[in-house]
Amino acid sequence: MHNRRSFMKLGAGMAAGAMMPMVASAKCGDEPTQWDSEHEVIIIGSGFAGLAAAVEAMRKGAKDVVVFEKMGVYGGNSTLNAGQACFAGTELQKKLGIKDSAELMVKDQLKSGRGIASETLLRHSAELGPYIYQMTKDCGCVYRDHIITTGGTSATRSHQVVERSGSGFIRPMLDTARKMGVKTHIRHKFEHLIRDAKGRVIGIKVRKGYHFGHEDSGEVISVKANRGVIIATGGFGYNINFRMAQDPTLTSEVGCTNAKGATGDGLIEMLAAGATPVHLAHIQSGPWASPDEGGFGYGAGFSLYNFPHSIAIDRNTGQRFMNEIADRKTRADLELQRRDQDGNPNPALLIAPKHEAKKDPSMHNVLKYNVAWEFDSVEAIAKHFNVPLAPLKQQIADWNGFVENGEDTQFGKRMDAGRGIKLTAPFIVQRLWPKVHYCQGGIQINTKAEVLAAKTGKPIPGLYAAGEVTGGIHGVSRLGGCSTPECMAFGVTAARSIMEA
Ligand SMILES: Cc1cc2nc3c(=O)[nH]c(=O)nc-3n(C[C@H](O)[C@H](O)[C@H](O)COP(=O)(O)OP(=O)(O)OC[C@H]3O[C@@H](n4cnc5c(N)ncnc54)[C@H](O)[C@@H]3O)c2cc1C
Protein backbone atom coordinates (compact mmCIF):
# COMPACT_ATOMS: atom_id res chain seq x y z
CA MET A 1 0.00 0.00 0.00
CA HIS A 2 1.44 3.35 -0.91
CA ASN A 3 1.08 6.23 1.45
CA ARG A 4 2.09 9.83 1.05
CA ARG A 5 5.01 9.38 3.44
CA SER A 6 7.07 7.37 0.99
CA PHE A 7 7.06 10.08 -1.65
CA MET A 8 8.32 12.62 0.76
CA LYS A 9 11.86 11.40 0.58
CA LEU A 10 11.89 12.64 -2.97
CA GLY A 11 12.62 16.12 -4.11
CA ALA A 12 14.28 18.96 -2.35
CA GLY A 13 13.80 18.60 1.38
CA MET A 14 12.83 21.57 3.43
CA ALA A 15 15.13 23.20 5.90
CA ALA A 16 14.91 22.03 9.47
CA GLY A 17 11.75 22.79 11.46
CA ALA A 18 10.45 26.32 11.42
CA MET A 19 10.96 28.43 14.49
CA MET A 20 7.80 29.05 16.42
CA PRO A 21 8.18 29.84 20.09
CA MET A 22 4.85 29.30 21.81
CA VAL A 23 4.25 32.21 24.13
CA ALA A 24 1.16 33.06 26.12
CA SER A 25 -1.27 35.37 24.35
CA ALA A 26 -2.23 38.71 25.84
CA LYS A 27 -5.39 38.47 27.93
CA CYS A 28 -8.24 40.96 27.79
CA GLY A 29 -7.54 43.97 29.93
CA ASP A 30 -3.79 43.81 30.15
CA GLU A 31 -3.04 47.09 28.42
CA PRO A 32 0.49 48.36 28.98
CA THR A 33 0.91 51.27 31.33
CA GLN A 34 2.82 53.02 28.60
CA TRP A 35 2.70 52.74 24.80
CA ASP A 36 5.96 52.96 22.85
CA SER A 37 4.25 54.34 19.76
CA GLU A 38 0.81 54.62 18.18
CA HIS A 39 -0.72 54.52 14.71
CA GLU A 40 -4.14 54.89 13.19
CA VAL A 41 -3.99 51.50 11.39
CA ILE A 42 -1.54 48.68 12.05
CA ILE A 43 -0.97 46.08 9.32
CA ILE A 44 1.08 42.96 9.99
CA GLY A 45 2.71 41.40 6.92
CA SER A 46 3.88 42.93 3.65
CA GLY A 47 2.49 40.48 1.07
CA PHE A 48 -0.44 41.07 -1.27
CA ALA A 49 -2.98 41.26 1.53
CA GLY A 50 -0.96 43.67 3.69
CA LEU A 51 0.06 46.01 0.88
CA ALA A 52 -3.41 46.10 -0.72
CA ALA A 53 -4.78 47.00 2.72
CA ALA A 54 -2.17 49.74 3.12
CA VAL A 55 -2.90 51.34 -0.26
CA GLU A 56 -6.66 51.14 0.23
CA ALA A 57 -6.52 52.57 3.76
CA MET A 58 -4.71 55.61 2.37
CA ARG A 59 -7.22 55.87 -0.47
CA LYS A 60 -9.96 55.92 2.14
CA GLY A 61 -8.38 58.81 3.99
CA ALA A 62 -6.14 57.25 6.61
CA LYS A 63 -3.36 59.54 7.76
CA ASP A 64 -1.14 57.16 9.70
CA VAL A 65 -0.73 53.59 8.48
CA VAL A 66 2.15 51.30 9.44
CA VAL A 67 3.18 47.92 7.99
CA PHE A 68 5.33 45.62 10.14
CA GLU A 69 7.26 42.81 8.43
CA LYS A 70 9.27 40.30 10.44
CA MET A 71 11.72 39.26 7.72
CA GLY A 72 14.63 41.26 6.32
CA VAL A 73 12.79 41.74 3.01
CA TYR A 74 9.24 42.64 2.11
CA GLY A 75 6.74 40.46 0.29
CA GLY A 76 6.68 36.94 1.81
CA ASN A 77 5.15 34.29 -0.43
CA SER A 78 3.72 37.04 -2.59
CA THR A 79 7.16 37.95 -3.93
CA LEU A 80 7.90 34.31 -4.82
CA ASN A 81 4.51 34.05 -6.52
CA ALA A 82 4.35 33.37 -10.28
CA GLY A 83 2.77 36.76 -10.89
CA GLN A 84 -0.59 35.28 -11.90
CA ALA A 85 -3.98 36.63 -10.91
CA CYS A 86 -7.38 35.39 -12.09
CA PHE A 87 -9.77 38.21 -12.94
CA ALA A 88 -13.06 37.78 -14.78
CA GLY A 89 -14.44 40.30 -17.24
CA THR A 90 -11.36 42.45 -17.91
CA GLU A 91 -10.69 44.58 -20.98
CA LEU A 92 -7.77 42.27 -21.85
CA GLN A 93 -10.04 39.22 -21.87
CA LYS A 94 -12.47 41.07 -24.14
CA LYS A 95 -9.63 42.07 -26.46
CA LEU A 96 -8.55 38.43 -26.70
CA GLY A 97 -12.14 37.30 -27.33
CA ILE A 98 -12.53 35.50 -23.98
CA LYS A 99 -16.05 35.39 -22.55
CA ASP A 100 -16.02 35.30 -18.74
CA SER A 101 -17.81 36.59 -15.67
CA ALA A 102 -17.44 36.72 -11.87
CA GLU A 103 -20.30 34.23 -11.69
CA LEU A 104 -18.46 31.71 -13.88
CA MET A 105 -15.30 32.18 -11.84
CA VAL A 106 -17.20 31.47 -8.61
CA LYS A 107 -18.77 28.39 -10.21
CA ASP A 108 -15.34 27.00 -11.15
CA GLN A 109 -13.99 27.68 -7.66
CA LEU A 110 -16.98 26.05 -5.97
CA LYS A 111 -16.45 22.93 -8.03
CA SER A 112 -12.79 22.74 -7.04
CA GLY A 113 -13.76 23.48 -3.41
CA ARG A 114 -15.73 20.20 -3.43
CA GLY A 115 -18.71 21.43 -1.47
CA ILE A 116 -16.98 23.17 1.44
CA ALA A 117 -15.80 26.45 -0.14
CA SER A 118 -17.51 29.68 0.94
CA GLU A 119 -19.68 30.91 -1.92
CA THR A 120 -20.23 34.24 -0.17
CA LEU A 121 -16.54 34.97 0.29
CA LEU A 122 -15.65 33.73 -3.21
CA ARG A 123 -18.30 35.96 -4.75
CA HIS A 124 -17.16 38.94 -2.69
CA SER A 125 -13.61 38.39 -3.92
CA ALA A 126 -14.51 37.74 -7.58
CA GLU A 127 -16.71 40.84 -7.73
CA LEU A 128 -13.86 42.98 -6.43
CA GLY A 129 -11.60 41.55 -9.20
CA PRO A 130 -11.97 44.45 -11.67
CA TYR A 131 -11.25 46.95 -8.86
CA ILE A 132 -8.10 45.02 -7.86
CA TYR A 133 -6.99 44.74 -11.50
CA GLN A 134 -7.29 48.51 -11.89
CA MET A 135 -5.75 49.23 -8.48
CA THR A 136 -2.65 47.19 -9.32
CA LYS A 137 -2.38 49.01 -12.66
CA ASP A 138 -2.73 52.35 -10.86
CA CYS A 139 0.17 51.26 -8.64
CA GLY A 140 2.28 50.70 -11.77
CA CYS A 141 1.95 46.91 -12.22
CA VAL A 142 2.22 45.95 -15.90
CA TYR A 143 0.35 42.94 -17.29
CA ARG A 144 1.40 40.78 -20.24
CA ASP A 145 -0.87 40.72 -23.29
CA HIS A 146 -1.13 36.94 -22.90
CA ILE A 147 -3.64 35.37 -20.46
CA ILE A 148 -2.88 31.91 -19.06
CA THR A 149 -5.17 28.88 -18.87
CA THR A 150 -4.95 27.47 -15.36
CA GLY A 151 -6.33 24.13 -14.20
CA GLY A 152 -10.01 23.67 -13.39
CA THR A 153 -11.22 26.79 -15.19
CA SER A 154 -13.90 27.04 -17.84
CA ALA A 155 -12.51 30.34 -19.19
CA THR A 156 -8.93 31.54 -19.66
CA ARG A 157 -8.47 34.19 -16.95
CA SER A 158 -5.06 34.12 -15.28
CA HIS A 159 -3.54 37.54 -15.97
CA GLN A 160 0.19 37.76 -15.40
CA VAL A 161 2.53 40.65 -14.74
CA VAL A 162 5.40 41.04 -17.20
CA GLU A 163 7.98 40.00 -14.61
CA ARG A 164 6.17 36.61 -14.36
CA SER A 165 6.75 36.92 -10.63
CA GLY A 166 4.85 38.34 -7.68
CA SER A 167 7.63 40.89 -7.30
CA GLY A 168 5.97 42.57 -10.29
CA PHE A 169 3.08 43.34 -7.92
CA ILE A 170 4.97 43.80 -4.66
CA ARG A 171 7.55 46.37 -5.81
CA PRO A 172 5.10 48.86 -7.35
CA MET A 173 2.59 48.37 -4.54
CA LEU A 174 5.24 48.93 -1.87
CA ASP A 175 6.50 52.03 -3.71
CA THR A 176 2.96 53.35 -4.06
CA ALA A 177 2.13 52.72 -0.40
CA ARG A 178 5.26 54.55 0.70
CA LYS A 179 4.61 57.46 -1.67
CA MET A 180 1.14 57.72 -0.14
CA GLY A 181 2.75 58.01 3.29
CA VAL A 182 2.55 54.46 4.63
CA LYS A 183 5.37 53.69 7.07
CA THR A 184 7.00 50.31 6.50
CA HIS A 185 9.38 48.42 8.78
CA ILE A 186 11.23 45.16 8.22
CA ARG A 187 12.61 43.06 11.11
CA HIS A 188 9.55 43.82 13.24
CA LYS A 189 7.92 40.61 14.40
CA PHE A 190 4.35 40.72 15.63
CA GLU A 191 4.06 38.65 18.81
CA HIS A 192 0.81 39.50 20.60
CA LEU A 193 -2.51 41.23 20.34
CA ILE A 194 -3.26 43.70 23.09
CA ARG A 195 -6.93 43.86 24.12
CA ASP A 196 -8.83 46.14 26.46
CA ALA A 197 -11.09 44.95 29.24
CA LYS A 198 -14.02 44.55 26.81
CA GLY A 199 -11.95 42.36 24.48
CA ARG A 200 -11.37 45.00 21.78
CA VAL A 201 -8.00 44.77 20.03
CA ILE A 202 -6.29 48.06 20.76
CA GLY A 203 -2.68 47.35 19.85
CA ILE A 204 0.10 44.82 19.48
CA LYS A 205 3.38 43.76 20.94
CA VAL A 206 6.04 43.68 18.26
CA ARG A 207 9.67 42.57 18.44
CA LYS A 208 11.68 45.43 16.93
CA GLY A 209 15.10 44.50 15.47
CA TYR A 210 14.08 40.83 15.07
CA HIS A 211 16.28 38.46 13.06
CA PHE A 212 14.55 35.37 11.73
CA GLY A 213 15.76 32.26 13.53
CA HIS A 214 16.90 34.25 16.58
CA GLU A 215 13.68 34.39 18.50
CA ASP A 216 15.03 36.52 21.35
CA SER A 217 16.63 39.10 19.09
CA GLY A 218 15.55 42.75 19.30
CA GLU A 219 13.28 44.27 21.91
CA VAL A 220 9.54 43.96 22.45
CA ILE A 221 7.59 47.22 22.19
CA SER A 222 3.90 48.03 22.62
CA VAL A 223 2.24 49.77 19.70
CA LYS A 224 -1.24 51.27 19.95
CA ALA A 225 -3.75 50.95 17.09
CA ASN A 226 -6.27 53.77 17.16
CA ARG A 227 -8.62 52.24 14.59
CA GLY A 228 -7.62 48.57 14.51
CA VAL A 229 -5.20 45.86 13.47
CA ILE A 230 -5.12 43.95 10.17
CA ILE A 231 -3.37 40.59 10.32
CA ALA A 232 -1.95 39.63 6.90
CA THR A 233 0.80 37.22 7.96
CA GLY A 234 0.21 34.55 5.30
CA GLY A 235 0.08 30.76 5.57
CA PHE A 236 1.89 28.15 7.66
CA GLY A 237 3.37 25.93 4.92
CA TYR A 238 6.87 26.32 6.35
CA ASN A 239 5.92 25.50 9.94
CA ILE A 240 6.52 21.78 9.88
CA ASN A 241 5.23 21.00 13.39
CA PHE A 242 2.04 22.94 12.87
CA ARG A 243 1.31 21.57 9.39
CA MET A 244 2.03 18.00 10.57
CA ALA A 245 -0.46 18.52 13.39
CA GLN A 246 -3.06 19.11 10.64
CA ASP A 247 -1.74 16.53 8.16
CA PRO A 248 0.87 14.13 9.60
CA THR A 249 2.01 13.05 6.13
CA LEU A 250 3.51 16.48 5.45
CA THR A 251 6.83 15.81 7.18
CA SER A 252 10.08 17.72 6.87
CA GLU A 253 10.93 15.51 3.90
CA VAL A 254 8.19 17.00 1.76
CA GLY A 255 9.31 19.69 -0.63
CA CYS A 256 7.73 23.13 -0.07
CA THR A 257 7.41 26.15 -2.32
CA ASN A 258 6.93 28.70 0.47
CA ALA A 259 9.05 31.50 1.91
CA LYS A 260 10.68 30.64 5.24
CA GLY A 261 8.61 33.22 7.06
CA ALA A 262 5.38 31.32 6.30
CA THR A 263 5.16 29.94 9.84
CA GLY A 264 1.59 30.85 10.76
CA ASP A 265 2.42 33.32 13.56
CA GLY A 266 -0.60 35.54 13.02
CA LEU A 267 -2.94 32.57 12.74
CA ILE A 268 -1.68 31.05 15.98
CA GLU A 269 -1.96 34.33 17.89
CA MET A 270 -5.50 34.87 16.60
CA LEU A 271 -6.45 31.34 17.63
CA ALA A 272 -5.09 32.15 21.09
CA ALA A 273 -7.35 35.22 21.07
CA GLY A 274 -10.38 33.01 20.41
CA ALA A 275 -10.72 33.23 16.61
CA THR A 276 -12.45 30.40 14.72
CA PRO A 277 -10.20 27.94 12.86
CA VAL A 278 -11.45 26.70 9.47
CA HIS A 279 -10.24 23.82 7.27
CA LEU A 280 -6.70 23.77 8.69
CA ALA A 281 -6.03 20.25 7.38
CA HIS A 282 -6.61 21.28 3.78
CA ILE A 283 -3.05 21.96 2.72
CA GLN A 284 -2.52 22.06 -1.02
CA SER A 285 0.33 20.48 -2.95
CA GLY A 286 1.29 22.00 -6.30
CA PRO A 287 1.04 19.50 -9.20
CA TRP A 288 3.39 21.49 -11.41
CA ALA A 289 6.48 21.08 -9.23
CA SER A 290 9.69 19.27 -10.18
CA PRO A 291 11.57 16.89 -7.86
CA ASP A 292 14.80 17.97 -9.55
CA GLU A 293 15.12 21.36 -7.81
CA GLY A 294 14.23 23.04 -4.51
CA GLY A 295 11.22 25.26 -3.80
CA PHE A 296 8.92 26.59 -6.52
CA GLY A 297 11.91 26.67 -8.86
CA TYR A 298 11.89 26.99 -12.63
CA GLY A 299 9.91 23.83 -13.31
CA ALA A 300 6.64 25.30 -12.10
CA GLY A 301 6.82 28.12 -14.66
CA PHE A 302 7.63 25.64 -17.41
CA SER A 303 4.86 23.18 -16.61
CA LEU A 304 2.28 25.92 -16.02
CA TYR A 305 2.96 27.30 -19.48
CA ASN A 306 3.05 23.90 -21.17
CA PHE A 307 0.30 21.87 -19.46
CA PRO A 308 -2.46 22.99 -21.86
CA HIS A 309 -0.72 21.63 -24.99
CA SER A 310 1.39 18.83 -23.46
CA ILE A 311 0.80 15.38 -22.02
CA ALA A 312 1.74 13.85 -18.66
CA ILE A 313 2.82 10.23 -18.92
CA ASP A 314 3.00 7.38 -16.41
CA ARG A 315 6.42 5.81 -16.87
CA ASN A 316 5.13 2.29 -16.21
CA THR A 317 2.49 2.40 -18.92
CA GLY A 318 3.64 5.06 -21.38
CA GLN A 319 0.08 6.42 -21.14
CA ARG A 320 -1.57 9.59 -19.89
CA PHE A 321 -3.21 9.28 -16.48
CA MET A 322 -4.95 12.65 -16.02
CA ASN A 323 -6.38 15.76 -17.58
CA GLU A 324 -3.28 17.97 -17.45
CA ILE A 325 -5.41 21.03 -16.68
CA ALA A 326 -7.70 19.50 -14.07
CA ASP A 327 -7.79 21.25 -10.69
CA ARG A 328 -4.71 21.05 -8.49
CA LYS A 329 -5.91 18.45 -6.04
CA THR A 330 -7.07 16.10 -8.76
CA ARG A 331 -3.68 16.27 -10.46
CA ALA A 332 -1.52 16.21 -7.31
CA ASP A 333 -3.35 13.13 -5.99
CA LEU A 334 -2.95 11.32 -9.32
CA GLU A 335 0.72 12.26 -9.63
CA LEU A 336 1.43 10.86 -6.16
CA GLN A 337 0.06 7.51 -7.30
CA ARG A 338 2.84 7.11 -9.90
CA ARG A 339 5.04 4.42 -8.31
CA ASP A 340 7.49 1.72 -9.32
CA GLN A 341 6.89 -1.94 -8.53
CA ASP A 342 8.25 -1.51 -5.00
CA GLY A 343 5.99 1.44 -4.26
CA ASN A 344 8.70 4.05 -4.56
CA PRO A 345 7.95 7.34 -6.32
CA ASN A 346 8.25 7.15 -10.09
CA PRO A 347 7.50 10.74 -11.12
CA ALA A 348 5.38 11.28 -14.19
CA LEU A 349 6.85 12.88 -17.30
CA LEU A 350 5.50 16.06 -18.79
CA ILE A 351 6.25 15.89 -22.51
CA ALA A 352 6.08 19.25 -24.28
CA PRO A 353 6.69 20.15 -27.94
CA LYS A 354 9.76 22.37 -28.21
CA HIS A 355 8.25 24.42 -31.03
CA GLU A 356 5.70 25.76 -28.53
CA ALA A 357 7.73 25.53 -25.30
CA LYS A 358 10.41 27.79 -26.71
CA LYS A 359 7.92 30.67 -26.90
CA ASP A 360 8.15 31.04 -23.10
CA PRO A 361 11.39 32.02 -21.31
CA SER A 362 10.88 29.23 -18.78
CA MET A 363 12.30 26.70 -21.28
CA HIS A 364 15.71 28.31 -21.21
CA ASN A 365 15.87 28.05 -17.40
CA VAL A 366 14.68 24.45 -17.04
CA LEU A 367 17.22 23.28 -19.62
CA LYS A 368 20.02 25.35 -18.12
CA TYR A 369 19.44 24.09 -14.58
CA ASN A 370 18.75 20.43 -15.47
CA VAL A 371 15.13 20.54 -14.47
CA ALA A 372 14.07 19.38 -17.97
CA TRP A 373 15.83 17.78 -20.89
CA GLU A 374 15.57 17.88 -24.67
CA PHE A 375 14.98 14.73 -26.75
CA ASP A 376 14.98 14.37 -30.53
CA SER A 377 12.59 11.44 -30.71
CA VAL A 378 10.01 9.38 -28.83
CA GLU A 379 12.53 6.52 -28.86
CA ALA A 380 15.06 8.66 -26.99
CA ILE A 381 12.51 9.54 -24.29
CA ALA A 382 11.48 5.89 -23.89
CA LYS A 383 15.09 4.75 -23.59
CA HIS A 384 16.18 7.46 -21.16
CA PHE A 385 13.23 7.10 -18.78
CA ASN A 386 12.60 3.39 -19.28
CA VAL A 387 9.10 3.88 -20.68
CA PRO A 388 7.47 1.20 -22.90
CA LEU A 389 7.93 2.54 -26.43
CA ALA A 390 4.93 1.20 -28.33
CA PRO A 391 2.25 2.52 -25.90
CA LEU A 392 4.06 5.85 -25.68
CA LYS A 393 4.09 6.20 -29.48
CA GLN A 394 0.43 5.25 -29.63
CA GLN A 395 -0.39 7.76 -26.87
CA ILE A 396 1.31 10.59 -28.73
CA ALA A 397 -0.48 9.64 -31.94
CA ASP A 398 -3.82 9.53 -30.08
CA TRP A 399 -3.12 12.91 -28.49
CA ASN A 400 -2.36 14.48 -31.86
CA GLY A 401 -5.68 13.09 -33.05
CA PHE A 402 -7.43 14.87 -30.16
CA VAL A 403 -5.64 18.09 -31.14
CA GLU A 404 -6.86 17.69 -34.73
CA ASN A 405 -10.46 16.92 -33.74
CA GLY A 406 -10.58 19.46 -30.91
CA GLU A 407 -11.76 16.82 -28.43
CA ASP A 408 -9.90 14.83 -25.77
CA THR A 409 -11.90 11.61 -25.60
CA GLN A 410 -9.44 10.17 -23.07
CA PHE A 411 -9.69 12.67 -20.18
CA GLY A 412 -11.95 15.47 -21.42
CA LYS A 413 -9.28 18.19 -21.36
CA ARG A 414 -10.33 21.61 -22.69
CA MET A 415 -8.76 21.52 -26.15
CA ASP A 416 -9.27 25.23 -26.88
CA ALA A 417 -6.38 25.80 -24.47
CA GLY A 418 -4.03 23.76 -26.68
CA ARG A 419 -4.87 25.95 -29.67
CA GLY A 420 -4.25 23.16 -32.21
CA ILE A 421 -0.65 22.62 -31.12
CA LYS A 422 0.63 19.19 -32.20
CA LEU A 423 3.05 17.18 -30.04
CA THR A 424 5.99 16.65 -32.37
CA ALA A 425 9.78 16.24 -31.94
CA PRO A 426 11.98 17.67 -30.59
CA PHE A 427 10.47 17.32 -27.12
CA ILE A 428 11.23 18.94 -23.76
CA VAL A 429 10.59 16.60 -20.83
CA GLN A 430 10.20 17.53 -17.15
CA ARG A 431 9.51 15.21 -14.19
CA LEU A 432 6.48 16.05 -12.00
CA TRP A 433 6.11 15.56 -8.24
CA PRO A 434 3.90 17.72 -5.96
CA LYS A 435 5.20 20.02 -3.19
CA VAL A 436 3.43 21.70 -0.26
CA HIS A 437 2.22 25.00 -1.62
CA TYR A 438 -0.83 26.65 -0.08
CA CYS A 439 -2.93 26.59 3.09
CA GLN A 440 -6.65 26.59 2.33
CA GLY A 441 -7.28 26.71 6.06
CA GLY A 442 -6.87 29.63 8.44
CA ILE A 443 -9.07 31.75 10.65
CA GLN A 444 -12.63 32.59 9.74
CA ILE A 445 -13.59 36.02 8.46
CA ASN A 446 -16.79 37.53 7.07
CA THR A 447 -17.28 39.72 3.99
CA LYS A 448 -16.03 42.69 6.01
CA ALA A 449 -12.76 40.85 6.75
CA GLU A 450 -13.67 40.90 10.43
CA VAL A 451 -12.21 38.02 12.44
CA LEU A 452 -14.97 35.87 13.94
CA ALA A 453 -14.74 34.56 17.51
CA ALA A 454 -15.24 30.83 18.03
CA LYS A 455 -17.31 31.30 21.19
CA THR A 456 -19.82 33.78 19.81
CA GLY A 457 -19.50 33.64 16.02
CA LYS A 458 -19.33 37.44 16.21
CA PRO A 459 -16.46 39.72 15.11
CA ILE A 460 -13.63 40.33 17.56
CA PRO A 461 -13.72 44.15 17.75
CA GLY A 462 -10.74 45.93 16.24
CA LEU A 463 -9.36 42.77 14.57
CA TYR A 464 -9.33 42.18 10.80
CA ALA A 465 -7.55 39.58 8.67
CA ALA A 466 -6.84 39.05 4.98
CA GLY A 467 -4.91 36.71 2.72
CA GLU A 468 -3.61 33.22 3.29
CA VAL A 469 -3.92 33.59 7.07
CA THR A 470 -7.69 33.30 6.58
CA GLY A 471 -9.44 30.05 5.78
CA GLY A 472 -12.49 28.36 4.37
CA ILE A 473 -12.75 30.50 1.27
CA HIS A 474 -11.50 27.96 -1.28
CA GLY A 475 -12.58 24.75 0.43
CA VAL A 476 -10.70 21.55 -0.43
CA SER A 477 -8.69 22.92 -3.34
CA ARG A 478 -7.86 26.46 -4.48
CA LEU A 479 -7.62 27.05 -8.22
CA GLY A 480 -4.36 28.43 -9.65
CA GLY A 481 -4.11 32.21 -9.88
CA CYS A 482 -6.97 32.71 -7.43
CA SER A 483 -5.00 33.58 -4.30
CA THR A 484 -3.44 36.81 -5.59
CA PRO A 485 -6.80 38.54 -6.26
CA GLU A 486 -8.42 37.08 -3.13
CA CYS A 487 -5.59 38.25 -0.83
CA MET A 488 -5.81 41.73 -2.34
CA ALA A 489 -9.62 41.77 -2.29
CA PHE A 490 -9.76 41.02 1.43
CA GLY A 491 -6.86 43.37 2.13
CA VAL A 492 -8.89 46.12 0.44
CA THR A 493 -12.01 45.01 2.32
CA ALA A 494 -10.23 45.04 5.70
CA ALA A 495 -9.00 48.57 5.03
CA ARG A 496 -12.47 49.76 4.02
CA SER A 497 -14.03 48.18 7.11
CA ILE A 498 -11.46 49.65 9.47
CA MET A 499 -11.92 53.12 7.96
CA GLU A 500 -15.72 52.87 8.15
CA ALA A 501 -15.85 51.48 11.70
C1 LIG B 1 6.12 30.00 -4.97
C2 LIG B 1 4.68 30.43 -4.95
C3 LIG B 1 4.06 30.80 -6.14
C4 LIG B 1 2.73 31.21 -6.12
N1 LIG B 1 2.15 31.64 -7.29
C5 LIG B 1 0.88 32.08 -7.25
C6 LIG B 1 0.29 32.68 -8.41
O1 LIG B 1 0.94 32.85 -9.45
N2 LIG B 1 -1.00 33.11 -8.31
C7 LIG B 1 -1.75 32.99 -7.16
O2 LIG B 1 -2.90 33.38 -7.14
N3 LIG B 1 -1.18 32.47 -6.04
C8 LIG B 1 0.10 32.04 -6.05
N4 LIG B 1 0.68 31.58 -4.91
C9 LIG B 1 -0.06 31.74 -3.64
C10 LIG B 1 0.01 33.20 -3.21
O3 LIG B 1 1.20 33.79 -3.67
C11 LIG B 1 -0.06 33.34 -1.70
O4 LIG B 1 -1.20 32.68 -1.24
C12 LIG B 1 -0.11 34.82 -1.33
O5 LIG B 1 1.07 35.45 -1.77
C13 LIG B 1 -0.28 35.03 0.15
O6 LIG B 1 -0.27 36.42 0.37
P1 LIG B 1 -0.40 36.97 1.83
O7 LIG B 1 -0.32 38.44 1.73
O8 LIG B 1 -1.55 36.37 2.51
O9 LIG B 1 0.89 36.35 2.57
P2 LIG B 1 2.42 36.55 2.26
O10 LIG B 1 2.67 37.05 0.90
O11 LIG B 1 3.10 35.29 2.65
O12 LIG B 1 2.84 37.72 3.25
C14 LIG B 1 2.80 37.54 4.63
C15 LIG B 1 3.95 38.33 5.23
O13 LIG B 1 3.79 38.36 6.63
C16 LIG B 1 5.06 38.21 7.22
N5 LIG B 1 4.88 37.72 8.59
C17 LIG B 1 4.56 36.48 9.01
N6 LIG B 1 4.51 36.44 10.34
C18 LIG B 1 4.81 37.68 10.79
C19 LIG B 1 4.93 38.25 12.07
N7 LIG B 1 4.78 37.53 13.17
N8 LIG B 1 5.25 39.56 12.17
C20 LIG B 1 5.46 40.33 11.05
N9 LIG B 1 5.37 39.82 9.81
C21 LIG B 1 5.04 38.52 9.68
C22 LIG B 1 5.75 37.21 6.32
O14 LIG B 1 7.16 37.25 6.49
C23 LIG B 1 5.31 37.69 4.94
O15 LIG B 1 6.16 38.63 4.40
C24 LIG B 1 2.00 31.20 -4.91
C25 LIG B 1 2.63 30.82 -3.72
C26 LIG B 1 3.97 30.44 -3.74
C27 LIG B 1 4.63 30.05 -2.46
XYZ file of C-alpha atoms in Angstrom, residues 247 347 367 380 420:
5
model
C -1.742 16.526 8.163
C 7.498 10.741 -11.119
C 17.217 23.277 -19.618
C 15.057 8.657 -26.994
C -4.247 23.155 -32.211
